[in-house]
PDB file of C-alpha atoms in Angstrom:
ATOM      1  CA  UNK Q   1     137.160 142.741  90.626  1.00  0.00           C
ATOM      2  CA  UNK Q   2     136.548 139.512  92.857  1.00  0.00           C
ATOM      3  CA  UNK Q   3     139.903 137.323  92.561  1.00  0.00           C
ATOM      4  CA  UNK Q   4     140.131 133.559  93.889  1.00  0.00           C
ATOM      5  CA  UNK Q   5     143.657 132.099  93.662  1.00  0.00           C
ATOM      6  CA  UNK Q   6     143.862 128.341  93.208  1.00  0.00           C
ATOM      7  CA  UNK Q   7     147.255 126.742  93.904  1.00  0.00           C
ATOM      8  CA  UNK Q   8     148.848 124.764  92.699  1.00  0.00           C
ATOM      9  CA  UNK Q   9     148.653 125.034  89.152  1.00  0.00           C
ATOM     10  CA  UNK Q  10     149.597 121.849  88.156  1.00  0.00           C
ATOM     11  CA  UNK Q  11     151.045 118.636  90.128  1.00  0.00           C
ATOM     12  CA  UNK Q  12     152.216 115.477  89.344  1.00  0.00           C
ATOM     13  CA  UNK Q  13     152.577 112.916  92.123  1.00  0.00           C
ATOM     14  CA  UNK Q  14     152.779 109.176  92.452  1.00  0.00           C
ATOM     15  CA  UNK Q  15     150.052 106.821  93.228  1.00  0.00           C
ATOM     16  CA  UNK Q  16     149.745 106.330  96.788  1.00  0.00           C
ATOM     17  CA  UNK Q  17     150.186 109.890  97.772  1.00  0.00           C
ATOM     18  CA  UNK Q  18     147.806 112.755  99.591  1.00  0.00           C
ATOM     19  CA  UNK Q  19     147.565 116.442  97.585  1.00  0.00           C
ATOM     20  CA  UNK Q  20     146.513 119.198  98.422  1.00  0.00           C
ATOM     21  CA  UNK Q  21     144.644 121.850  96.869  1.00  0.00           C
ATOM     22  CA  UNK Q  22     144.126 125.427  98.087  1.00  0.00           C
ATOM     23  CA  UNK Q  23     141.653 128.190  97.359  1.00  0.00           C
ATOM     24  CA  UNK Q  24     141.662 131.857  98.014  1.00  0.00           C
ATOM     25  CA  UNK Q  25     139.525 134.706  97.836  1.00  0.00           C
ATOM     26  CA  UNK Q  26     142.378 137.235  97.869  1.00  0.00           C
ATOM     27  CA  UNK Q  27     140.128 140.450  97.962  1.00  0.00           C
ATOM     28  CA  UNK Q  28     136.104 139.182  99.418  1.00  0.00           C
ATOM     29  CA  UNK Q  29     135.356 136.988 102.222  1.00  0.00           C
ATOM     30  CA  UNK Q  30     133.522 134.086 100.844  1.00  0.00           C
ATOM     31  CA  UNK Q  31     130.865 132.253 102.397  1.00  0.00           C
ATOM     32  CA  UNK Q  32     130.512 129.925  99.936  1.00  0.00           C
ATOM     33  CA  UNK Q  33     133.227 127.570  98.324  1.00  0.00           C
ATOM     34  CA  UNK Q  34     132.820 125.134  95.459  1.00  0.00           C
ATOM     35  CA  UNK Q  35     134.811 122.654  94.110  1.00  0.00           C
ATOM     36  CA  UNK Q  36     134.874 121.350  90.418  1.00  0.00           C
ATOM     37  CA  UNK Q  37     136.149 118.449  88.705  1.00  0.00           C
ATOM     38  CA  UNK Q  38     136.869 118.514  84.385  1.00  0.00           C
ATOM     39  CA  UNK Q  39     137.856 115.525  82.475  1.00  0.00           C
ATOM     40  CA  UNK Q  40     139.149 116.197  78.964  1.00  0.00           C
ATOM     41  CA  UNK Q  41     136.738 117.771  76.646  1.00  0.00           C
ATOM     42  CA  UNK Q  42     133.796 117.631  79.717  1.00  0.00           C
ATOM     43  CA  UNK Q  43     131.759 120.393  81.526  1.00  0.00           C
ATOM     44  CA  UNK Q  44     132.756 120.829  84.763  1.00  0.00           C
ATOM     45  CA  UNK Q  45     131.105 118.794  87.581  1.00  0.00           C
ATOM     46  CA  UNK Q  46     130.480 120.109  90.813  1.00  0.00           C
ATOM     47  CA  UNK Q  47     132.193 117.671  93.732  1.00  0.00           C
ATOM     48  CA  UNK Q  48     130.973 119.399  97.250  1.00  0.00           C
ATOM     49  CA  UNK Q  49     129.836 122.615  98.819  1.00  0.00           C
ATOM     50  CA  UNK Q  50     131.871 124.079 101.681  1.00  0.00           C
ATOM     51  CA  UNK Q  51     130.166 127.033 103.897  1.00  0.00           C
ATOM     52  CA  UNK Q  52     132.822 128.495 105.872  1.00  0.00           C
ATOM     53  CA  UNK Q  53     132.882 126.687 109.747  1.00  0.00           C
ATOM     54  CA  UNK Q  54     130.600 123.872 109.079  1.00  0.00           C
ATOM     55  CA  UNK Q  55     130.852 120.587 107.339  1.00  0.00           C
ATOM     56  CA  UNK Q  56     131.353 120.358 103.294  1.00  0.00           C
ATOM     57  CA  UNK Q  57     127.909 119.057 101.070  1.00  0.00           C
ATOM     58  CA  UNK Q  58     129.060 116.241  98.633  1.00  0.00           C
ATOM     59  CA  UNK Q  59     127.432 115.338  95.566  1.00  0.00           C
ATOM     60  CA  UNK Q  60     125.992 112.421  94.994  1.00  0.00           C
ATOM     61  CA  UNK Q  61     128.873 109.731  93.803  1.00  0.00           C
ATOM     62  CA  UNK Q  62     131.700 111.571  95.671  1.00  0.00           C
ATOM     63  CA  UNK Q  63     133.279 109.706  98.019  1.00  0.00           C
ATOM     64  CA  UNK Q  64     133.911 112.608 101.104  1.00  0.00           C
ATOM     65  CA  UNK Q  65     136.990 110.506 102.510  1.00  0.00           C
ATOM     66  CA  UNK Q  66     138.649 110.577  99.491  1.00  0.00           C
ATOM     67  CA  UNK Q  67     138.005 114.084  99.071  1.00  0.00           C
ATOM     68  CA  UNK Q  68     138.364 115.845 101.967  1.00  0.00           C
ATOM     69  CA  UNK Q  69     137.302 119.680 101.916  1.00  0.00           C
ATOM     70  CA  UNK Q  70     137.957 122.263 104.978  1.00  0.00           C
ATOM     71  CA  UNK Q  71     136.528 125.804 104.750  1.00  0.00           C
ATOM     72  CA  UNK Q  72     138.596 126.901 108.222  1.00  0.00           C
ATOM     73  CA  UNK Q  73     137.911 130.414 107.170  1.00  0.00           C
ATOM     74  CA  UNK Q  74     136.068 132.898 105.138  1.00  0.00           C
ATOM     75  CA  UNK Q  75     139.349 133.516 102.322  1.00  0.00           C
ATOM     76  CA  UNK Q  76     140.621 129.505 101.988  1.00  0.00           C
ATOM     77  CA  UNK Q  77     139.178 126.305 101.616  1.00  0.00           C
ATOM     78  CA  UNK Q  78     141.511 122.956 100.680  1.00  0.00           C
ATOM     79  CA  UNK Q  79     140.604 120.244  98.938  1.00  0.00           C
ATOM     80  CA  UNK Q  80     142.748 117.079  99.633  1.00  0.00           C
ATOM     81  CA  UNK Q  81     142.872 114.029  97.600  1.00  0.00           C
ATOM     82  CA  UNK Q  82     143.586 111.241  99.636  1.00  0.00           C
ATOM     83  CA  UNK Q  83     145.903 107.936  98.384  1.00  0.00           C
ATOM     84  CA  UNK Q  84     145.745 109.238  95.228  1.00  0.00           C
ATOM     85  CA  UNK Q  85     145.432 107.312  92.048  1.00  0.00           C
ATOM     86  CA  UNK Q  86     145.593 107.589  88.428  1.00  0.00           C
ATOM     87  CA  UNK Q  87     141.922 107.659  87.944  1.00  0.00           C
ATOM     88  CA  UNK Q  88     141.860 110.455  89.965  1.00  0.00           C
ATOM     89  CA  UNK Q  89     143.899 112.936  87.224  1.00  0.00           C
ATOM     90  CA  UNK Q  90     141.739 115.648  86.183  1.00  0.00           C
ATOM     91  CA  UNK Q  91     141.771 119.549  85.979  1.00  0.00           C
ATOM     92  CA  UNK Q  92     140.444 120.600  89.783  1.00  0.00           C
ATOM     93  CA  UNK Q  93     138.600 123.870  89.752  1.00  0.00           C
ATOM     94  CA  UNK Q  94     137.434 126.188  92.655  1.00  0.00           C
ATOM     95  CA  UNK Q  95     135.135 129.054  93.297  1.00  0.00           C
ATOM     96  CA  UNK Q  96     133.933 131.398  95.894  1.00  0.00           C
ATOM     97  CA  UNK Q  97     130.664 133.429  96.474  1.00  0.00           C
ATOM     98  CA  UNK Q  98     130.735 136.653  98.588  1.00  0.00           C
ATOM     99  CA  UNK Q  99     128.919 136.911 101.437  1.00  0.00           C
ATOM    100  CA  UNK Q 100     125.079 138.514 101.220  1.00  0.00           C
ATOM    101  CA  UNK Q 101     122.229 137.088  98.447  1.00  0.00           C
ATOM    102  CA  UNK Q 102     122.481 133.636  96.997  1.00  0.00           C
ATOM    103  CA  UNK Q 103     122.428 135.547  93.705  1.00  0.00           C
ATOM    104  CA  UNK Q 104     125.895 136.969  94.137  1.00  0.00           C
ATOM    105  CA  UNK Q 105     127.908 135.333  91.339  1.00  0.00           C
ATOM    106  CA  UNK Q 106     130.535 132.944  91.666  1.00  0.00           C
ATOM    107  CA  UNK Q 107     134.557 133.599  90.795  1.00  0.00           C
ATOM    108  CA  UNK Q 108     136.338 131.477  90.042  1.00  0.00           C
ATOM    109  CA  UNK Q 109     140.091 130.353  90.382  1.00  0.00           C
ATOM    110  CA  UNK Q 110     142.408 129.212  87.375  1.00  0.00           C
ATOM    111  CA  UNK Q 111     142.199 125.548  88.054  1.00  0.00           C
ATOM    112  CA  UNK Q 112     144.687 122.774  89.055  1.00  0.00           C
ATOM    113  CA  UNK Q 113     145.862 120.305  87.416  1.00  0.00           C
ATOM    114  CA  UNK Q 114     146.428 116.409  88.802  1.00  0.00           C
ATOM    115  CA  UNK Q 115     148.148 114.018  87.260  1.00  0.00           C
ATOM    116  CA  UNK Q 116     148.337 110.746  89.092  1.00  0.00           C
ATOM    117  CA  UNK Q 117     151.549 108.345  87.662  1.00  0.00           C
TER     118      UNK Q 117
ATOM    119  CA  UNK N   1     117.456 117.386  88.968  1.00  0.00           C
ATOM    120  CA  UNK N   2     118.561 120.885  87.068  1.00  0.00           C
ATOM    121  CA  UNK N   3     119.566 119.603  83.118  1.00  0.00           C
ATOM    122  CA  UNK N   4     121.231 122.040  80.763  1.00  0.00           C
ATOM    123  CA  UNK N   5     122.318 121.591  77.398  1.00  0.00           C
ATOM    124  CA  UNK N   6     123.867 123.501  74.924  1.00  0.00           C
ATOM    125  CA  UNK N   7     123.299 123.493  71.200  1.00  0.00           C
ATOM    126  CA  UNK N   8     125.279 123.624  69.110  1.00  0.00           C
ATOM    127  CA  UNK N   9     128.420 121.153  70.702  1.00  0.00           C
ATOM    128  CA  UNK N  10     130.658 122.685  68.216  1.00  0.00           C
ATOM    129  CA  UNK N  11     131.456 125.815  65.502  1.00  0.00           C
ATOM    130  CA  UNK N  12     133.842 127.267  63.138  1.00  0.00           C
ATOM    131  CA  UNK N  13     132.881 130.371  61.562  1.00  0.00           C
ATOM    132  CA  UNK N  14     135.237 132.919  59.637  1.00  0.00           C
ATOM    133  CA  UNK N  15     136.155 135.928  61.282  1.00  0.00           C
ATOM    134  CA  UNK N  16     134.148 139.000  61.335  1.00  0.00           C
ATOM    135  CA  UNK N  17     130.664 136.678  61.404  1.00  0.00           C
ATOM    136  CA  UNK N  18     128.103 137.561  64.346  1.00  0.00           C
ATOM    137  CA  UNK N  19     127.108 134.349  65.976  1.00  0.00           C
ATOM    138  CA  UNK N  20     124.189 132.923  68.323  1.00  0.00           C
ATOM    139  CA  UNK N  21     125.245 130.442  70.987  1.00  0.00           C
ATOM    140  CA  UNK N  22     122.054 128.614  72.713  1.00  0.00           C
ATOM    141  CA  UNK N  23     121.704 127.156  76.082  1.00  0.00           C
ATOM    142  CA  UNK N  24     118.867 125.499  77.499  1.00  0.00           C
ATOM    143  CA  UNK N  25     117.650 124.439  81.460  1.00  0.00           C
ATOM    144  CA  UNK N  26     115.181 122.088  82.802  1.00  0.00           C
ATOM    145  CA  UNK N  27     113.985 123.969  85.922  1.00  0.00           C
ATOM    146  CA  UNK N  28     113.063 127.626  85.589  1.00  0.00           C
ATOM    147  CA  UNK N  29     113.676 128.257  89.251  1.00  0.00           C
ATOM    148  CA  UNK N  30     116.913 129.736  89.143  1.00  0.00           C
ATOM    149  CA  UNK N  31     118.580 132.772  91.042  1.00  0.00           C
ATOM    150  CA  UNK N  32     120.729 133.623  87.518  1.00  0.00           C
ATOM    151  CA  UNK N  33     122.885 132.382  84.756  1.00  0.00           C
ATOM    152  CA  UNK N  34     125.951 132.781  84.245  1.00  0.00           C
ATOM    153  CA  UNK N  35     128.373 132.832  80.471  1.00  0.00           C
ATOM    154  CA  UNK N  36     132.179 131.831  81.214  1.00  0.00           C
ATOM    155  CA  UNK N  37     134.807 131.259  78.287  1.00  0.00           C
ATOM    156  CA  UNK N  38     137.312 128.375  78.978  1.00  0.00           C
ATOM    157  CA  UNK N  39     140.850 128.636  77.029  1.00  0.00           C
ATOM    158  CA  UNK N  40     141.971 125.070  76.345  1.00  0.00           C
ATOM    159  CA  UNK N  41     143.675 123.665  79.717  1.00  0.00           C
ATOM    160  CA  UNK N  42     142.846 127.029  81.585  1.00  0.00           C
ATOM    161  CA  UNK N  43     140.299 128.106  84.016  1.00  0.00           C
ATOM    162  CA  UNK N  44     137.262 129.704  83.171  1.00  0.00           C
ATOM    163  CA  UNK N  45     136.335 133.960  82.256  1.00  0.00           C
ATOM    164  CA  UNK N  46     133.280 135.059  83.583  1.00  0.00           C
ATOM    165  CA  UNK N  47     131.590 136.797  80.320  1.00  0.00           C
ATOM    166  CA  UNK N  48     128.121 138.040  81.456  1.00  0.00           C
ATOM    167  CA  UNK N  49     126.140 137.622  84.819  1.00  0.00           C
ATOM    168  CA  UNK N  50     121.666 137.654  84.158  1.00  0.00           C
ATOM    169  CA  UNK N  51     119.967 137.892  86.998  1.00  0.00           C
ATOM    170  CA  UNK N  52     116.857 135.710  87.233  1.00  0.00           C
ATOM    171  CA  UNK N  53     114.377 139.419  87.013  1.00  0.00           C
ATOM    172  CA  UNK N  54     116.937 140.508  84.048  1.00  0.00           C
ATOM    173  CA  UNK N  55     116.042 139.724  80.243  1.00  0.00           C
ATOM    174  CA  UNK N  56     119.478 140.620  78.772  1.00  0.00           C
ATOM    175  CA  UNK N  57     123.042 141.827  79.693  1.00  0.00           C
ATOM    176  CA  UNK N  58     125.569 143.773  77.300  1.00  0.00           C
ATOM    177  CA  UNK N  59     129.152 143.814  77.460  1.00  0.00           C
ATOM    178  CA  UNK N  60     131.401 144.995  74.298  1.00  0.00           C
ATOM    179  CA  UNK N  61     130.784 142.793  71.623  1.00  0.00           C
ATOM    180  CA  UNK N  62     128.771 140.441  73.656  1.00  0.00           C
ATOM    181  CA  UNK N  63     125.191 140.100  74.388  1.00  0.00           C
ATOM    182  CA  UNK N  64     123.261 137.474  76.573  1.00  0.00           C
ATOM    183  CA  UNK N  65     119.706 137.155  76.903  1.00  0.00           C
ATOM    184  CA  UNK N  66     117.240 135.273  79.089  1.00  0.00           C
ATOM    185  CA  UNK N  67     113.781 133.674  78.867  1.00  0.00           C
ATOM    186  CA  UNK N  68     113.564 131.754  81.993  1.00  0.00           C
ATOM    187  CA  UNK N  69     110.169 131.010  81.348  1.00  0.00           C
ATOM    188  CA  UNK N  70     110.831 128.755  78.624  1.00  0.00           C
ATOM    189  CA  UNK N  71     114.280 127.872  80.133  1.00  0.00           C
ATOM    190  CA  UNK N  72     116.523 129.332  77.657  1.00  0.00           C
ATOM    191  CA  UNK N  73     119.249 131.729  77.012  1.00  0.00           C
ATOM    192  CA  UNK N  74     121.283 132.838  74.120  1.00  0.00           C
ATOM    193  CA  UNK N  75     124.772 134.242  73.935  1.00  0.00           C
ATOM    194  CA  UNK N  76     125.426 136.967  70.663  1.00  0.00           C
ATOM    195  CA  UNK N  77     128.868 137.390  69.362  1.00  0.00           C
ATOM    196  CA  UNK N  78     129.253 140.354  67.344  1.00  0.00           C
ATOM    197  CA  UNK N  79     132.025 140.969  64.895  1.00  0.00           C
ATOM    198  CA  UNK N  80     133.455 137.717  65.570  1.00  0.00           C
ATOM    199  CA  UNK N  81     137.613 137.702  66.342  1.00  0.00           C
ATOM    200  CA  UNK N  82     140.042 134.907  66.363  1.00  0.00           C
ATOM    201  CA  UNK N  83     140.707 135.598  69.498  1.00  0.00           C
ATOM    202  CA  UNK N  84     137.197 134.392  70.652  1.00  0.00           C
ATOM    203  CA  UNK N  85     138.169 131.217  69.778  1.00  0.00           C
ATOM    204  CA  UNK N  86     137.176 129.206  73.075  1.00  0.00           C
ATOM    205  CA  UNK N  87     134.910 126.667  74.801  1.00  0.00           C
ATOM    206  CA  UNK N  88     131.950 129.366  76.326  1.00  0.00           C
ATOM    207  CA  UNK N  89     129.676 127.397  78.924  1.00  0.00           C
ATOM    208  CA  UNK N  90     126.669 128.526  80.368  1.00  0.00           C
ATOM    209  CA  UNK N  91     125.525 127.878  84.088  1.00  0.00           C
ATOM    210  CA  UNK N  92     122.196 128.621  85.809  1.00  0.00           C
ATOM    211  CA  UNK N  93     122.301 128.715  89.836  1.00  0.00           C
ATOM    212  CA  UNK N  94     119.659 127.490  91.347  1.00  0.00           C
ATOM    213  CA  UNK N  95     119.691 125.117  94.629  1.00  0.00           C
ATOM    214  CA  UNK N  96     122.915 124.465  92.896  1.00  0.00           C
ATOM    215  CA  UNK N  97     125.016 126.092  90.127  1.00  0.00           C
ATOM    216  CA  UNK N  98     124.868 123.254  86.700  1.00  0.00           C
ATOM    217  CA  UNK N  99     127.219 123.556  83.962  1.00  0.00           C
ATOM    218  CA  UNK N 100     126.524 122.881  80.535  1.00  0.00           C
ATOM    219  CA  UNK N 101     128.707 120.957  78.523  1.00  0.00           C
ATOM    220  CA  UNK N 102     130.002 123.858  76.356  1.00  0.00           C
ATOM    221  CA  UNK N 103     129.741 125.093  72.847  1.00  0.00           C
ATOM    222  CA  UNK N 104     133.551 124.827  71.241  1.00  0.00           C
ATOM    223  CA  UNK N 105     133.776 128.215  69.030  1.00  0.00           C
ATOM    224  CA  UNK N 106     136.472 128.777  66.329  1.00  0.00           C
ATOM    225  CA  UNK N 107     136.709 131.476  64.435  1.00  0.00           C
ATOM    226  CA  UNK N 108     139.040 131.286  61.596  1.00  0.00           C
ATOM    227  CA  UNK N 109     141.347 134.174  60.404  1.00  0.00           C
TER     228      UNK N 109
END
């Protein structure tokens, strides 16, 4: 089946600094790319849309500087969290849709973990 | 603006009990929906895929069905196992692919 690996797992940084987040479709190409944000004991919320070669879709309340999402090609897209800080510590999850129908489903990686000191 | 809920929040059965878990959307327009289990602290499973022309989907122990007319869709648990013990969330794609906020199953040994 459809694997996307998301790495790192888990990372624990200090205030101030930039991570980095990547995510791979390790057996599709994906055209598609979402990324997720959980806070404890929370559904996830989608952050942005990245199509592969163009520009990332935000949601509404997601500040795209902070955030900063490239989709350079069709197995990894990176999510960067800029100047970092604690508020920012949650459980970071991607996913990928295959190229073809919008009604492909999505896979999805094994999360990251940020924790902001 | 695509809502979906998910009734009920919370469960503990005992082991071996077949279950129902409900999940309800706003907008019927959807492509699918989508059942994922999330292990505490861990990504999530993809359980069962329905497209938006299917009214049910079958795998093992597990059965999902879906009125999109009336915006709902139900999750069955047969034979219930400790091991299904989990947070199972429910997401319908439409423009774009909502979460609900989870029904936290535990089945007790």
């Amino acid at each position: 089946g459809a694997v996307v690996s998301q790495h790192p797992s888990w990372v624990i940084c200090k205030s101030g600094t930039s991570v980095k987040i990547e995510c791979r479709s390790l057996d599709f190409q994906a055209t598609t790319m979402f990324w997720y944000r959980q806070f404890p004991k929370q559904s996830l919320m989608l952050m942005a849309t990245s199509n592969e070669g163009s520009k990332a879709t935000y949601e509404q309340g997601v500040e795209k500087d902070k955030f900063l999402i490239n989709h350079a090609s069709l197995t990894l897209s990176t999510l960067t969290v800029t100047s970092a800080h604690p508020e920012d510590s949650s459980f970071y999850i991607c996913s990928a849709r295959g190229t073809g129908v919008l009604n492909q489903p999505q896979h999805f990686g094994d999360g990251t973990r940020l924790s902001i000191l | 603006k695509q809502e979906v809920t998910q009734i009920p929040a919370a469960l503990s059965v005992p082991e071996g009990e077949n279950l129902v878990l409900n999940c309800s959307f706003t907008d019927s327009a959807i492509y699918n929906l989508q059942w994922f289990r999330q292990d505490p602290g861990k990504g999530l499973t993809s359980l069962l895929l329905i497209q938006s022309s299917q009214r049910e989907q079958t795998s093992g122990r597990l059965n999902a069905s879906l009125d999109k007319s009336s915006g709902r869709s139900t999750l069955y648990i047969a034979a219930s196992q400790p091991g299904d013990s989990a947070t199972y969330l429910c997401a319908v794609r439409g423009q774009n692919f909502v979460f609900g906020p989870g029904t936290r199953l535990s089945v007790l040994p």
